[in-house]
Short mmCIF file of C-alpha atoms and ligand atoms in Angstrom, two decimals:
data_model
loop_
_atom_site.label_atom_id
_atom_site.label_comp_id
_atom_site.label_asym_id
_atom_site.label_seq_id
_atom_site.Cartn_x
_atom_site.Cartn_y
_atom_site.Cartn_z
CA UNK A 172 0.00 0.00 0.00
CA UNK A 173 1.12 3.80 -0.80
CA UNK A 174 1.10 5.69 1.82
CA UNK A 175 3.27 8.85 0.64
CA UNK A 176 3.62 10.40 -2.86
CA UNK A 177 6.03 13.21 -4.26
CA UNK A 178 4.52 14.84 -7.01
CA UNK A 179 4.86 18.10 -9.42
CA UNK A 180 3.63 21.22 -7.46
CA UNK A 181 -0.39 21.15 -8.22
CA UNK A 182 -2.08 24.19 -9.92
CA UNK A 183 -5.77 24.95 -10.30
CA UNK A 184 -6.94 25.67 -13.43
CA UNK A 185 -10.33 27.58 -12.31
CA UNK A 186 -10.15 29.20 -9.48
CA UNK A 187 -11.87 32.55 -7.73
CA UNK A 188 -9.99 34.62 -5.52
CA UNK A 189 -12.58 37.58 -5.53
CA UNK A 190 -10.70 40.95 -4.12
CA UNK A 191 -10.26 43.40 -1.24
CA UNK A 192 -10.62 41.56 2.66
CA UNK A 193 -12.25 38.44 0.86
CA UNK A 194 -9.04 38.00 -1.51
CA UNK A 195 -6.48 38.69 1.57
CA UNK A 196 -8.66 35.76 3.95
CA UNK A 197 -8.80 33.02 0.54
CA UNK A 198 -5.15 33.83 -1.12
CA UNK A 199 -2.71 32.09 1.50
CA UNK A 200 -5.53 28.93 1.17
CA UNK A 201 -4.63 28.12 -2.51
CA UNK A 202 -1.14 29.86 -2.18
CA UNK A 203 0.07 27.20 0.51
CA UNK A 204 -0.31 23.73 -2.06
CA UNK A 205 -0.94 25.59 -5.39
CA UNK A 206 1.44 26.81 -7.55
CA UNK A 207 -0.18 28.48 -10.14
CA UNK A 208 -4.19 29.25 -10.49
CA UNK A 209 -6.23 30.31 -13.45
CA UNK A 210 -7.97 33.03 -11.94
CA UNK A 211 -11.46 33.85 -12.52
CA UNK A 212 -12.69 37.43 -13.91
CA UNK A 213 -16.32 37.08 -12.21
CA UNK A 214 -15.77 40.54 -9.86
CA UNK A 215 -18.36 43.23 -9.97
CA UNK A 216 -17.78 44.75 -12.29
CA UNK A 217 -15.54 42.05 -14.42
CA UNK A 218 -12.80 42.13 -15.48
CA UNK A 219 -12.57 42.79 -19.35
CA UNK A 220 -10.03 44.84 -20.67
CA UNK A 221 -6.23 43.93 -20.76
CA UNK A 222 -5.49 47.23 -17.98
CA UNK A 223 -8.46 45.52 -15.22
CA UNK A 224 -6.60 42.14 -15.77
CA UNK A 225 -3.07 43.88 -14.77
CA UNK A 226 -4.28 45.54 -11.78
CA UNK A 227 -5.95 42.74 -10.74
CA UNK A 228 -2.85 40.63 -10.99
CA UNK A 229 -1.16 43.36 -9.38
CA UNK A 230 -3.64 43.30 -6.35
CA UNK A 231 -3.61 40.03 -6.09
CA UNK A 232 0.23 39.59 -5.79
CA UNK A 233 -0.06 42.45 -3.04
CA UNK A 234 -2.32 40.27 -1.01
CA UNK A 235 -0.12 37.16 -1.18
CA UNK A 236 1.62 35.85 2.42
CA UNK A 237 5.56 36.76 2.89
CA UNK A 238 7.64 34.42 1.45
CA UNK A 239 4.76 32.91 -0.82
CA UNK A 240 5.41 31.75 -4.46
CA UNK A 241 2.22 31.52 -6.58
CA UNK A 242 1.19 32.85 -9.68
CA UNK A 243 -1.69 33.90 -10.73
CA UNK A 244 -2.59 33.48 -14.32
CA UNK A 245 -5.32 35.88 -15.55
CA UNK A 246 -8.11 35.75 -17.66
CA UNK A 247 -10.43 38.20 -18.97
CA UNK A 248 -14.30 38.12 -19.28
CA UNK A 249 -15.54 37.75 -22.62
CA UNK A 250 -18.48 40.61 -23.47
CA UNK A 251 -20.00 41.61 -26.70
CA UNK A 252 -17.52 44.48 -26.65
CA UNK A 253 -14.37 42.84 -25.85
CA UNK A 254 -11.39 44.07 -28.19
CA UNK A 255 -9.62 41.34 -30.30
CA UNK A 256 -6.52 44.00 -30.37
CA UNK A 257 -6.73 44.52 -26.41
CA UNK A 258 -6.73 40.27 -25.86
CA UNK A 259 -4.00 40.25 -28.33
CA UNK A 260 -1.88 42.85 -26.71
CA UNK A 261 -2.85 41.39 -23.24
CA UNK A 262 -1.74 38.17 -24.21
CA UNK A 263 1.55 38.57 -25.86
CA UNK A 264 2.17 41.14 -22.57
CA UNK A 265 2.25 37.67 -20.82
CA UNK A 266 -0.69 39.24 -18.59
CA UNK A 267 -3.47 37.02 -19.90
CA UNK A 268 -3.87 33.40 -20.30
CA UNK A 269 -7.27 32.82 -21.03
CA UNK A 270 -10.74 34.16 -21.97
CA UNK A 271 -14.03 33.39 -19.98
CA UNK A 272 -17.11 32.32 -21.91
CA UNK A 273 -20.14 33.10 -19.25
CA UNK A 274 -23.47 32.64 -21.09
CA UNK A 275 -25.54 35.97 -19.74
CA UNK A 276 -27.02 34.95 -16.43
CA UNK A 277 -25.75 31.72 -16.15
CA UNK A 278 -24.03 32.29 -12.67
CA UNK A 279 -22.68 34.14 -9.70
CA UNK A 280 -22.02 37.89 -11.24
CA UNK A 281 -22.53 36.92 -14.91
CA UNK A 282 -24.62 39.55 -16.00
CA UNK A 283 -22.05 41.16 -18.43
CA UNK A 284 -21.95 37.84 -20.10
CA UNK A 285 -22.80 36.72 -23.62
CA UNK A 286 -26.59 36.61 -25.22
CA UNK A 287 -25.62 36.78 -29.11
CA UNK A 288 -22.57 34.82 -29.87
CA UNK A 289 -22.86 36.40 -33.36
CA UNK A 290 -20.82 39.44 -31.98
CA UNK A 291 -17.79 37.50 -30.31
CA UNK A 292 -17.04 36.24 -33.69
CA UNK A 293 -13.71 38.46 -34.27
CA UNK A 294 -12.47 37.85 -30.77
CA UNK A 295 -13.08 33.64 -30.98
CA UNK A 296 -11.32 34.04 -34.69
CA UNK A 297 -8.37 36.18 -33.19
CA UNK A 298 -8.34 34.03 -30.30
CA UNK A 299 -7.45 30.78 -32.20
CA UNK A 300 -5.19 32.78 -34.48
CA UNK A 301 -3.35 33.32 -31.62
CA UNK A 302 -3.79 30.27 -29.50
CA UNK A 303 -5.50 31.54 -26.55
CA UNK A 304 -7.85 29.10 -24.76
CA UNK A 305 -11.48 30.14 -24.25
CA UNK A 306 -12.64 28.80 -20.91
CA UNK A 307 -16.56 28.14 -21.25
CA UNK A 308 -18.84 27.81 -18.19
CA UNK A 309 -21.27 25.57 -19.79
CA UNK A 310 -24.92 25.83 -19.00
CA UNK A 311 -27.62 27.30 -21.03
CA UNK A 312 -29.75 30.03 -19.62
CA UNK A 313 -33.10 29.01 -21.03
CA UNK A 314 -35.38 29.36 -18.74
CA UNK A 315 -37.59 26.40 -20.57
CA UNK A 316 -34.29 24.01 -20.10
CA UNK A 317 -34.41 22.09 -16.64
CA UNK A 318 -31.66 22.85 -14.52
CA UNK A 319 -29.86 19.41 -14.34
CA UNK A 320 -30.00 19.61 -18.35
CA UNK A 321 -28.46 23.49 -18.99
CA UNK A 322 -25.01 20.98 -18.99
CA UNK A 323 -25.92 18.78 -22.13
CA UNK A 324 -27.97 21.40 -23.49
CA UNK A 325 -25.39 23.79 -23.87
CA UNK A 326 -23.16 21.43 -25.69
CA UNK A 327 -25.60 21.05 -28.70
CA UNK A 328 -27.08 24.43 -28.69
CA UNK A 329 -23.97 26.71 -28.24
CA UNK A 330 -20.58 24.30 -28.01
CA UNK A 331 -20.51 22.28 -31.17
CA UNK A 332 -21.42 25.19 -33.47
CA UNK A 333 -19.04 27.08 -31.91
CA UNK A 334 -16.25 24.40 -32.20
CA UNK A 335 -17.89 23.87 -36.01
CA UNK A 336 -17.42 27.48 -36.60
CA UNK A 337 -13.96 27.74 -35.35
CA UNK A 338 -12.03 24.81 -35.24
CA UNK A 339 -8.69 25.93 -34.58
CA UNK A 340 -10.14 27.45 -30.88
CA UNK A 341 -9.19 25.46 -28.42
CA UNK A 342 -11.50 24.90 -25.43
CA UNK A 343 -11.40 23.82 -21.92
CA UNK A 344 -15.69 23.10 -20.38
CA UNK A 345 -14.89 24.08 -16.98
CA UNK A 346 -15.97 21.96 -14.13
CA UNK A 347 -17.75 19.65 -16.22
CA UNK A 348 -20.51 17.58 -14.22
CA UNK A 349 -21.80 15.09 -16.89
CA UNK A 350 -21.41 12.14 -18.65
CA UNK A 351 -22.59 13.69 -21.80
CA UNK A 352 -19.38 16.41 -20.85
CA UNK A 353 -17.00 14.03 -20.53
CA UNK A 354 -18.41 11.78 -23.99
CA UNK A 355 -18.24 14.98 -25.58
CA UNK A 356 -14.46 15.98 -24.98
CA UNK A 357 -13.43 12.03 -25.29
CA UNK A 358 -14.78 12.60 -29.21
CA UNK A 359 -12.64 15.66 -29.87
CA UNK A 360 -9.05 15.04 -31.62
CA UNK A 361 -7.79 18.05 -30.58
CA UNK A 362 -8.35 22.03 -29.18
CA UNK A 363 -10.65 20.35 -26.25
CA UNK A 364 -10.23 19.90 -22.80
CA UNK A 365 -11.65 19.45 -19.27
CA UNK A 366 -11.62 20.52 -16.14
CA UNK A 367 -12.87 18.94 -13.20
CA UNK A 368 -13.72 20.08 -9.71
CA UNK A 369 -12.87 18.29 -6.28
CA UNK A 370 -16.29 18.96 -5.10
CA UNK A 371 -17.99 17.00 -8.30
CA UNK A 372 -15.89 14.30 -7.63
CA UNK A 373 -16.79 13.71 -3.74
CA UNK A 374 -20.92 14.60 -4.40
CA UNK A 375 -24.13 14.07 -6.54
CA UNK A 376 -27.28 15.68 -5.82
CA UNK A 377 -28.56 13.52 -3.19
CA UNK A 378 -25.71 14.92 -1.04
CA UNK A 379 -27.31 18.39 -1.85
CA UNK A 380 -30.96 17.29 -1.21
CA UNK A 381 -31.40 14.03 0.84
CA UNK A 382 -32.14 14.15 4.66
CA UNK A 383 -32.29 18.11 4.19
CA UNK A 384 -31.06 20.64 2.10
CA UNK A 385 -27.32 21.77 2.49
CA UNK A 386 -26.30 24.48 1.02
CA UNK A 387 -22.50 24.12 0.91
CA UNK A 388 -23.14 21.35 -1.44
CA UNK A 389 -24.76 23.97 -3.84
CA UNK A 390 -23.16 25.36 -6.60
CA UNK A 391 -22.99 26.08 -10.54
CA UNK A 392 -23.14 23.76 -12.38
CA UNK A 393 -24.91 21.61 -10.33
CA UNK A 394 -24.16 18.12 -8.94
CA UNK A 395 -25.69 15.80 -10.90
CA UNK A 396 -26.88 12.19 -10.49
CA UNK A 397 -24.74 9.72 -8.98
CA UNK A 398 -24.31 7.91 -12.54
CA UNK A 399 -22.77 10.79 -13.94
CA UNK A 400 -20.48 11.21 -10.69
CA UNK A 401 -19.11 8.14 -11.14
CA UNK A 402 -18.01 9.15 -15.19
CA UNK A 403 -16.42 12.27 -13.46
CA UNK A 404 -14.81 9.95 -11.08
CA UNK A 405 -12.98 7.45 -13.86
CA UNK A 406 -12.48 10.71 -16.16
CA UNK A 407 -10.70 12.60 -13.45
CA UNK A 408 -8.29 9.40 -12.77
CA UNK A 409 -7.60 8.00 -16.05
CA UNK A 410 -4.54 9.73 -16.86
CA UNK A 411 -6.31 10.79 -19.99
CA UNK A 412 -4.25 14.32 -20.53
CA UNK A 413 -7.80 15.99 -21.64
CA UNK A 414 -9.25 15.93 -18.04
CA UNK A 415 -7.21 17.85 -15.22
CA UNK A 416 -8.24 19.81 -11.90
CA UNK A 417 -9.85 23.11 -11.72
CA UNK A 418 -10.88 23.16 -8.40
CA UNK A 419 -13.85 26.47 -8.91
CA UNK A 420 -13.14 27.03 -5.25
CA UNK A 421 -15.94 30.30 -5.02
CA UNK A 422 -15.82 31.33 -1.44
CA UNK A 423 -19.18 33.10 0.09
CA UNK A 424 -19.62 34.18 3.58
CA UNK A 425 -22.24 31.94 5.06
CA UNK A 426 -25.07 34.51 5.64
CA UNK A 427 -25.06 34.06 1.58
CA UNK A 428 -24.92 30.57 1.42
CA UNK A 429 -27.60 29.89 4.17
CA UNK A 430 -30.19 32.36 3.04
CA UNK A 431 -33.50 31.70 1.33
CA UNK A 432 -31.59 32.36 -1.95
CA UNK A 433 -28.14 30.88 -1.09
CA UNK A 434 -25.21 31.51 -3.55
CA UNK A 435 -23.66 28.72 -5.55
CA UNK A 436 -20.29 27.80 -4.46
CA UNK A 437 -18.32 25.52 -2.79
CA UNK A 438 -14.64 26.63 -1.03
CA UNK A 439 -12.14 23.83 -1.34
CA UNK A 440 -9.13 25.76 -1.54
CA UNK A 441 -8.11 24.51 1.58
CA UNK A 442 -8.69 20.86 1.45
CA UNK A 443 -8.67 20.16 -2.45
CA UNK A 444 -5.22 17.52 -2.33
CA UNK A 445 -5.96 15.45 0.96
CA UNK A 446 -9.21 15.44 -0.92
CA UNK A 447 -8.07 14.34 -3.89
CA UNK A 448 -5.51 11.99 -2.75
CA UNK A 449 -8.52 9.78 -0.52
CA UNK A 450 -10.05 9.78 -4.02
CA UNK A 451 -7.69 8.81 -6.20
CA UNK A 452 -6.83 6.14 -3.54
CA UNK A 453 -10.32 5.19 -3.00
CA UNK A 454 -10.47 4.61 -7.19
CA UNK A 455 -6.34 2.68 -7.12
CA UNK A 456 -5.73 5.67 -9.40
CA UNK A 457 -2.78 7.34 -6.64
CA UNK A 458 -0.52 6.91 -9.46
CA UNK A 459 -2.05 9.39 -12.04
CA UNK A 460 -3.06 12.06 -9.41
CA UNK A 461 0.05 13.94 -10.48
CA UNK A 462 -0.75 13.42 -14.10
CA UNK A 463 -4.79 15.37 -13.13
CA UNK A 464 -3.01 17.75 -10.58
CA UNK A 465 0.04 18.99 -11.99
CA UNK A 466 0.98 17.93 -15.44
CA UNK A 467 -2.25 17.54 -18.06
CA UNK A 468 -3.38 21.41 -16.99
CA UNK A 469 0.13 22.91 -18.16
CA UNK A 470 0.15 20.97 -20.94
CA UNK A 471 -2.91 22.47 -22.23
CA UNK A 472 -2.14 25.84 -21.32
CA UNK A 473 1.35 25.24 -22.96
CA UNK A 474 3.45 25.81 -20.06
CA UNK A 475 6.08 23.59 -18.29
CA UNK A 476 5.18 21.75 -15.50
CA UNK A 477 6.14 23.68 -11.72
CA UNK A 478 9.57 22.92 -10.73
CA UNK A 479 9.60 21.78 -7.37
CA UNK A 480 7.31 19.85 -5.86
CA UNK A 481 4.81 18.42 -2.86
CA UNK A 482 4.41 15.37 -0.91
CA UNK A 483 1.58 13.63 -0.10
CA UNK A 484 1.50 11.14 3.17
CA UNK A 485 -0.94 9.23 4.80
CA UNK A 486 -1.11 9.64 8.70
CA UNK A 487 -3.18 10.96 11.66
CA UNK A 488 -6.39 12.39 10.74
CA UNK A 489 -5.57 15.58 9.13
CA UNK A 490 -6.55 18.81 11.11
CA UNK A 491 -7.37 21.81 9.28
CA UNK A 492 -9.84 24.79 9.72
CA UNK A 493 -13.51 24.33 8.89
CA UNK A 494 -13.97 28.34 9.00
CA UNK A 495 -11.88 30.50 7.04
CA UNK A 496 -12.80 33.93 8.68
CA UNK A 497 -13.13 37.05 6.84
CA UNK A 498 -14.34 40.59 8.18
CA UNK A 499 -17.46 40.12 6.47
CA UNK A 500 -18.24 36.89 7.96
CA UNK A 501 -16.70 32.77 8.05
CA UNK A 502 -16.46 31.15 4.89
CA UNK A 503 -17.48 27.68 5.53
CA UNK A 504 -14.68 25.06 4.15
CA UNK A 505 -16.12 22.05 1.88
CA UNK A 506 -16.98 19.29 4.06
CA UNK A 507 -16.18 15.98 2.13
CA UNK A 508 -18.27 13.70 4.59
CA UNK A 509 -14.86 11.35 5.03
CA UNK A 510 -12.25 11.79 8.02
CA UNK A 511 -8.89 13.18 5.98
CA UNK A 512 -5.82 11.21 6.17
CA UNK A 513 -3.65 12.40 3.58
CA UNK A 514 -1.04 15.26 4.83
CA UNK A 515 0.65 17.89 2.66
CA UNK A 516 4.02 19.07 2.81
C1 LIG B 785 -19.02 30.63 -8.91
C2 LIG B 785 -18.88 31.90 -8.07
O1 LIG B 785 -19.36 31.92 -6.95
O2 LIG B 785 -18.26 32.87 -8.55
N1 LIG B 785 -20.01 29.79 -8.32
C3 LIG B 785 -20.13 28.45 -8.51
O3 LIG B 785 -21.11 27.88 -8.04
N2 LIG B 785 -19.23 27.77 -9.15
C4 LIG B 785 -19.34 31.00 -10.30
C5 LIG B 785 -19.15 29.87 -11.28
O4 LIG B 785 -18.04 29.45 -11.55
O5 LIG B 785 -20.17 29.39 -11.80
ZN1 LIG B 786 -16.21 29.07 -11.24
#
């Protein structure tokens, strides 16, 4: 039996670190295991232009612990008025790495998002010119589509003619929750990728709804059944270099999440790799968590893997904080519903 692991440095490949007091309480979290995070432009109001992307790097850094070493990759929100000339200049500036494909309404501050895809045409064209990935959160708005279908839906109605129109763009669906999502990428040749979070791989929607309703389970997209949990589960640990972590960490205070209209989002931040290690144990898979963690995301983005590295043992039961506190209130750390046995150092 394996009971410790050195691997490649992790990175998350969706992550949000929100800003001011909220950004200074979540940072050291994903700073302490995480080397790099693709960081999410959902802030109100986004961030869309090339200059909001630097200063939010810039704020970010700020905020980071002494002696800390993580960098944050940004990404910018994708409107109907972004600039193809500001993402180009952005990008070769080394300040963006991505754009962010909200469908209007589709989630936690995505109002500036897109309706009529008809009008990011010369940004998706300049964007697989140059390379740059488009990072789609994939669920249809339609109020007529059922909410454990806006997944599957989106696919046929707005992925596929988008991948049809543009071949060259290449893709990651973000925190994917479906079997049809993971079918999907599995058919691609090329330009498509996955990621998948810790909390999709740990719960399906009876943990959200059975016994009572807990709303630290909720979040966008939605767990789904537990048939298509266990698809995430064999995706996530096949070594297949399509499917790699992006944890969506999306911290609320509590008075949000346990509210009659709680917020989606689940914080892992802190607890994401003893997570992950109990369930790539719990699938014999220990052997390609570094492959999901730390190698298959760089790839993608075209980057080299981090230098140094972590390592994983199994021990004691693992303590760490169920609170993170912020001025505004406790954010309430993902509860996995297993004791924690995997230590990080
Ligand atoms: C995210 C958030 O809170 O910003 N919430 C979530 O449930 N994942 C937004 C998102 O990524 O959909
Ligand atoms: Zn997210």
């Amino acid at each position: 039996m394996t009971d410790s692991l050195t691997i490649k440095r992790p990175d998350d490949w969706h992550l949000h670190l929100r800003d001011r007091t909220m950004l200074a309480a979540v940072l050291p979290e994903t700073a302490r295991h995480f080397g790099r995070a693709i960081v999410m432009p959902n802030l109100v109001p986004p961030v869309v232009t090339g200059a909001d992307a630097k200063a939010y790097r810039k704020r970010i850094l700020a905020a980071l612990p002494n002696g800390a070493k993580f960098t944050p990759l940004m990404t910018l929100y994708l409107t109907e008025t972004t600039d193809p000339d500001d993402v180009e200049r952005a990008y070769n500036d080394g300040i963006i790495h991505a754009l962010k494909l909200y469908p209007a309404g589709a989630t936690t501050n995505s109002d500036s998002g897109v309706t009529n895809f008809d009008t990011v045409k010369p940004v998706l064209e300049r964007m697989a010119k140059l390379g740059i990935p488009l990072c789609t959160h994939g669920e249809v708005t339609d109020e007529n589509v059922d909410i454990f279908d806006r997944e599957a839906v989106f696919i046929d109605r707005v992925l596929d003619p988008i991948r049809r129109a543009n071949p060259e763009l290449r893709i990651v669906m973000e925190h994917i929750t479906t079997s049809d999502a993971v079918d999907y990428v599995k058919s691609a040749d090329t330009n498509l990728a996955a990621t998948i979070t810790t909390h999709h791989l740990v719960i399906n929607r009876n943990h959200i709804l059975v016994g009572g309703i807990r709303p630290h389970y909720y979040c966008l997209p939605v767990a789904k059944r537990q048939t298509h949990q266990i698809v995430l589960r064999a995706a996530a640990t096949s070594n297949d270099p399509r499917f790699f972590l992006g944890t969506d960490s999306a911290p609320h205070i509590d008075a949000n999440k346990i509210s009659v209209c709680g917020c989606a989002g689940c914080f892992t931040a802190t607890n994401t790799m003893s997570i992950l290690a109990h369930v790539f144990e719990d699938e014999n898979a220990l052997p390609h968590l570094e492959a999901f963690t730390s190698l298959n995301g760089p790839a993608f983005y075209r980057l080299d893997p981090n230098a140094d590295t972590i390592t994983l043992t199994k021990g004691d039961l693992v303590q760490l904080p169920t609170h993170i506190p912020t001025p505004e209130g406790d954010v309430t750390v993902f509860d996995p519903g297993f004791p924690l046995k995997w230590h990080i150092t």
